[in-house]
Coordinates of N, CA and C in Angstrom, one line a residue:
M1 N -7.6 -10.1 18.1 CA -6.5 -9.0 17.1 C -5.2 -9.7 17.7
V2 N -3.9 -10.1 17.2 CA -2.8 -10.1 17.4 C -1.5 -9.3 18.2
D3 N -1.0 -8.8 18.9 CA -0.6 -8.6 19.0 C 0.4 -8.3 18.8
Q4 N 1.3 -6.8 17.8 CA 2.3 -6.7 17.0 C 3.0 -7.7 17.5
D5 N 4.0 -7.4 18.8 CA 4.7 -7.3 19.6 C 4.8 -9.1 19.5
D6 N 3.9 -9.8 18.9 CA 3.8 -10.9 19.0 C 4.2 -11.5 17.3
L7 N 4.1 -10.6 16.7 CA 3.9 -10.9 14.9 C 5.7 -11.2 15.2
P8 N 6.7 -11.9 13.9 CA 7.5 -11.6 13.6 C 7.9 -10.6 12.7
W9 N 8.7 -10.3 12.3 CA 9.6 -9.2 11.9 C 8.3 -8.8 10.7
E10 N 8.6 -10.1 10.1 CA 7.8 -10.3 8.0 C 6.4 -10.2 8.7
G11 N 6.0 -10.6 9.5 CA 4.2 -10.3 9.8 C 3.4 -8.9 10.2
Q12 N 5.0 -7.9 10.8 CA 4.4 -6.2 11.2 C 4.9 -6.1 9.9
C13 N 5.7 -6.1 8.9 CA 5.6 -5.8 7.3 C 4.5 -5.6 6.4
A14 N 3.6 -7.1 6.7 CA 2.8 -6.9 6.2 C 1.5 -6.7 6.7
D15 N 1.4 -6.7 8.0 CA 0.3 -6.1 8.3 C 0.1 -4.5 8.1
A16 N 2.1 -3.6 7.9 CA 1.3 -2.3 7.7 C 0.8 -2.1 6.5
A17 N 1.9 -2.7 6.1 CA 1.4 -2.7 4.4 C 0.5 -3.3 3.8
Y18 N -0.3 -4.1 4.8 CA -2.3 -4.1 4.7 C -2.6 -2.9 5.0
T19 N -2.2 -2.3 6.6 CA -3.7 -1.2 6.5 C -3.0 0.0 5.7
F20 N -1.6 -0.1 5.2 CA -1.5 1.5 3.9 C -2.2 1.2 2.9
A21 N -2.8 -0.1 2.3 CA -3.1 0.0 1.0 C -4.0 -0.1 0.9
L22 N -5.1 -0.1 2.5 CA -6.7 -0.5 3.0 C -7.2 1.5 3.2
R23 N -6.2 2.1 3.8 CA -6.3 3.2 3.6 C -6.1 3.5 2.4
C24 N -5.3 3.7 1.5 CA -5.0 4.6 -0.1 C -6.0 4.4 -0.5
A25 N -6.7 2.6 -0.3 CA -8.0 2.3 -1.6 C -9.0 3.3 -1.1
E26 N -9.7 3.7 0.4 CA -9.9 4.4 0.8 C -10.8 6.1 0.6
L27 N -8.9 6.6 0.8 CA -8.5 8.0 0.1 C -8.7 7.8 -1.4
S28 N -8.6 6.6 -2.4 CA -8.9 7.2 -3.5 C -10.1 7.2 -3.8
A29 N -11.1 6.5 -3.1 CA -12.3 6.1 -3.3 C -13.4 7.3 -3.1
R30 N -12.8 8.0 -2.1 CA -13.2 9.7 -1.6 C -13.1 9.9 -2.7
N31 N -11.6 10.3 -3.1 CA -10.8 11.3 -3.9 C -11.8 12.4 -4.5
P32 N -11.9 13.3 -2.7 CA -12.5 14.7 -3.3 C -13.3 15.6 -4.0
H33 N -11.5 15.8 -4.9 CA -11.1 16.3 -5.4 C -11.1 16.5 -7.2
N34 N -11.4 14.7 -7.2 CA -11.7 14.4 -8.9 C -10.3 14.3 -9.0
L35 N -9.4 13.8 -7.9 CA -7.8 13.9 -8.9 C -7.9 12.2 -10.1
P36 N -7.2 13.3 -11.0 CA -7.1 12.2 -11.9 C -6.2 11.0 -11.6
A37 N -5.7 10.4 -10.9 CA -5.4 9.6 -10.4 C -4.4 9.5 -8.6
P38 N -5.7 9.2 -7.7 CA -4.9 9.4 -6.6 C -4.6 9.4 -6.3
L39 N -3.6 8.1 -6.4 CA -2.8 7.3 -6.2 C -1.4 7.8 -6.5
N40 N -1.8 8.5 -7.6 CA 0.0 9.2 -7.2 C 0.0 9.9 -6.6
E41 N -1.0 10.8 -5.5 CA -0.6 12.0 -4.8 C 0.2 11.5 -3.9
I42 N -0.7 9.8 -3.3 CA -0.6 9.4 -2.5 C 0.6 8.7 -2.7
I43 N 1.4 7.6 -3.2 CA 2.6 7.5 -4.0 C 3.8 8.7 -3.0
G44 N 3.4 9.8 -3.6 CA 4.4 10.9 -4.2 C 4.6 11.2 -3.3
T45 N 3.4 11.3 -2.1 CA 3.9 12.0 -0.4 C 4.0 10.7 0.3
L46 N 4.4 9.4 -0.3 CA 4.8 8.2 0.5 C 6.6 8.2 0.8
M47 N 6.6 8.5 -0.6 CA 8.5 8.8 -0.7 C 8.8 10.0 0.0
T48 N 8.1 10.9 -0.7 CA 8.5 12.5 0.7 C 8.9 12.2 1.9
E49 N 7.5 11.1 2.6 CA 8.4 10.7 4.1 C 9.3 9.5 3.7
L50 N 9.3 9.3 3.7 CA 10.4 7.8 3.4 C 11.6 8.8 3.0
W51 N 11.4 9.7 2.2 CA 12.9 10.3 2.4 C 13.1 11.5 3.4
D52 N 11.9 12.0 4.2 CA 12.0 12.7 5.6 C 13.1 11.6 6.7
R53 N 11.6 10.7 6.7 CA 12.4 8.9 7.5 C 13.8 8.8 7.1
N54 N 14.8 9.6 6.5 CA 16.2 9.2 6.1 C 16.5 8.0 5.4
F55 N 16.0 7.8 4.2 CA 15.7 6.3 3.6 C 16.1 7.5 2.5
S56 N 17.4 7.2 1.5 CA 18.3 7.5 0.9 C 16.9 6.9 -0.7
Q57 N 17.6 8.2 -1.6 CA 16.3 8.2 -2.5 C 16.7 6.9 -3.7
T58 N 18.6 6.7 -3.5 CA 18.8 5.0 -4.0 C 17.5 4.0 -3.3
D59 N 17.8 4.2 -1.6 CA 17.0 3.0 -1.4 C 15.7 3.0 -1.5
I60 N 15.1 4.0 -2.1 CA 13.5 4.7 -2.5 C 13.2 3.7 -3.6
R61 N 14.5 4.0 -4.5 CA 14.3 4.4 -5.7 C 13.8 2.8 -6.7
V62 N 15.2 1.3 -5.5 CA 15.7 0.6 -5.5 C 14.2 -0.5 -4.9
A63 N 14.1 0.2 -3.5 CA 12.5 -0.7 -3.3 C 11.7 -0.6 -4.4
F64 N 11.3 0.4 -4.6 CA 10.0 0.4 -5.7 C 9.5 0.3 -7.4
D65 N 11.5 0.0 -7.6 CA 11.8 -0.7 -8.5 C 11.5 -2.4 -8.6
A66 N 11.9 -3.2 -7.3 CA 12.5 -4.6 -7.1 C 10.2 -4.8 -6.8
A67 N 9.9 -4.3 -6.0 CA 8.7 -4.0 -6.1 C 7.8 -4.6 -7.5
V68 N 7.5 -3.2 -8.1 CA 6.9 -3.0 -10.1 C 7.6 -4.4 -10.5
R69 N 9.2 -4.6 -10.6 CA 9.7 -5.8 -11.2 C 8.8 -6.9 -10.7
G70 N 8.5 -7.9 -9.5 CA 7.5 -9.1 -8.7 C 6.6 -8.2 -9.2
M71 N 6.2 -7.2 -9.8 CA 4.2 -7.3 -9.9 C 3.9 -8.9 -11.2
P72 N 4.5 -8.6 -12.3 CA 3.7 -10.2 -12.9 C 3.7 -11.1 -11.9
R73 N 5.0 -11.7 -11.4 CA 4.9 -12.9 -10.7 C 3.6 -13.2 -9.8
Y74 N 3.4 -11.8 -9.6 CA 1.6 -11.7 -8.2 C 0.6 -11.5 -9.0
A75 N 0.8 -11.0 -10.1 CA -0.6 -10.4 -10.3 C -1.2 -11.6 -11.5
A76 N -0.1 -12.4 -11.8 CA -0.4 -13.6 -12.8 C -0.9 -13.2 -14.1
G77 N -0.4 -11.5 -14.7 CA -1.0 -11.3 -16.5 C -2.8 -10.4 -15.6
L78 N -2.4 -10.5 -14.2 CA -3.9 -9.6 -14.3 C -3.8 -8.0 -14.2
E79 N -4.7 -7.8 -14.8 CA -4.2 -5.7 -14.7 C -4.1 -5.4 -13.1
R80 N -6.0 -5.7 -12.8 CA -6.6 -5.8 -10.9 C -6.2 -6.5 -11.0
R81 N -7.5 -7.0 -9.7 CA -7.2 -7.9 -8.9 C -8.6 -8.3 -9.4
S82 N -9.4 -7.4 -9.3 CA -11.2 -7.1 -10.2 C -11.5 -6.4 -10.9
P83 N -11.9 -6.5 -12.0 CA -12.4 -5.3 -13.0 C -13.7 -4.8 -12.6
T84 N -14.1 -5.9 -11.9 CA -15.6 -5.1 -11.6 C -15.9 -4.9 -10.5
S85 N -15.3 -5.0 -9.4 CA -15.6 -5.4 -7.9 C -14.7 -3.3 -7.2
T86 N -15.7 -2.7 -6.5 CA -15.1 -1.4 -5.9 C -15.4 -2.1 -4.5
R87 N -16.1 -2.6 -3.7 CA -16.0 -3.2 -2.3 C -14.3 -3.9 -2.5
L88 N -14.4 -4.7 -3.0 CA -12.5 -5.1 -2.8 C -11.3 -4.6 -2.6
A89 N -12.0 -3.3 -3.2 CA -10.7 -2.4 -2.9 C -10.2 -1.9 -1.4
T90 N -11.9 -1.6 -1.0 CA -12.1 -1.0 0.2 C -12.7 -1.9 1.5
D91 N -12.9 -3.0 1.0 CA -13.6 -4.2 2.4 C -12.5 -3.8 3.1
D92 N -12.6 -4.3 4.7 CA -11.0 -4.6 5.5 C -11.6 -6.0 5.7
W93 N -11.0 -7.0 4.8 CA -11.0 -8.3 4.9 C -11.0 -8.7 5.8
R94 N -9.7 -8.4 6.7 CA -9.5 -8.6 8.4 C -10.9 -8.8 8.9
A95 N -11.3 -7.7 9.1 CA -12.2 -7.4 10.3 C -13.2 -8.1 10.3
A96 N -13.9 -8.9 8.4 CA -14.5 -10.1 8.1 C -14.5 -10.9 9.5
D97 N -13.6 -11.8 9.0 CA -13.1 -12.6 10.0 C -13.0 -12.9 11.1
G98 N -13.6 -11.8 12.0 CA -13.4 -11.3 13.2 C -15.2 -12.0 13.8

């Protein structure tokens, strides 16, 4: 395991995003209240937490808009990574490498 302090800033950002996305997938898979769109709840709460950390509404909106605009380039026209794999969402790929 790499010490976070040894990673460049970009690597720390990628690591934080990976960890957050994995946790989102786990929570969405569990969904004990059968919410129709559990990710909406998670992202809504994330935006509230970002605002509570003193990011402006504009900062948050611009970042989310830029991320959504960049998705077609990353996703190459696919709606999701795999239409059939539920394990893909919740498997910790890094743990498998260790």
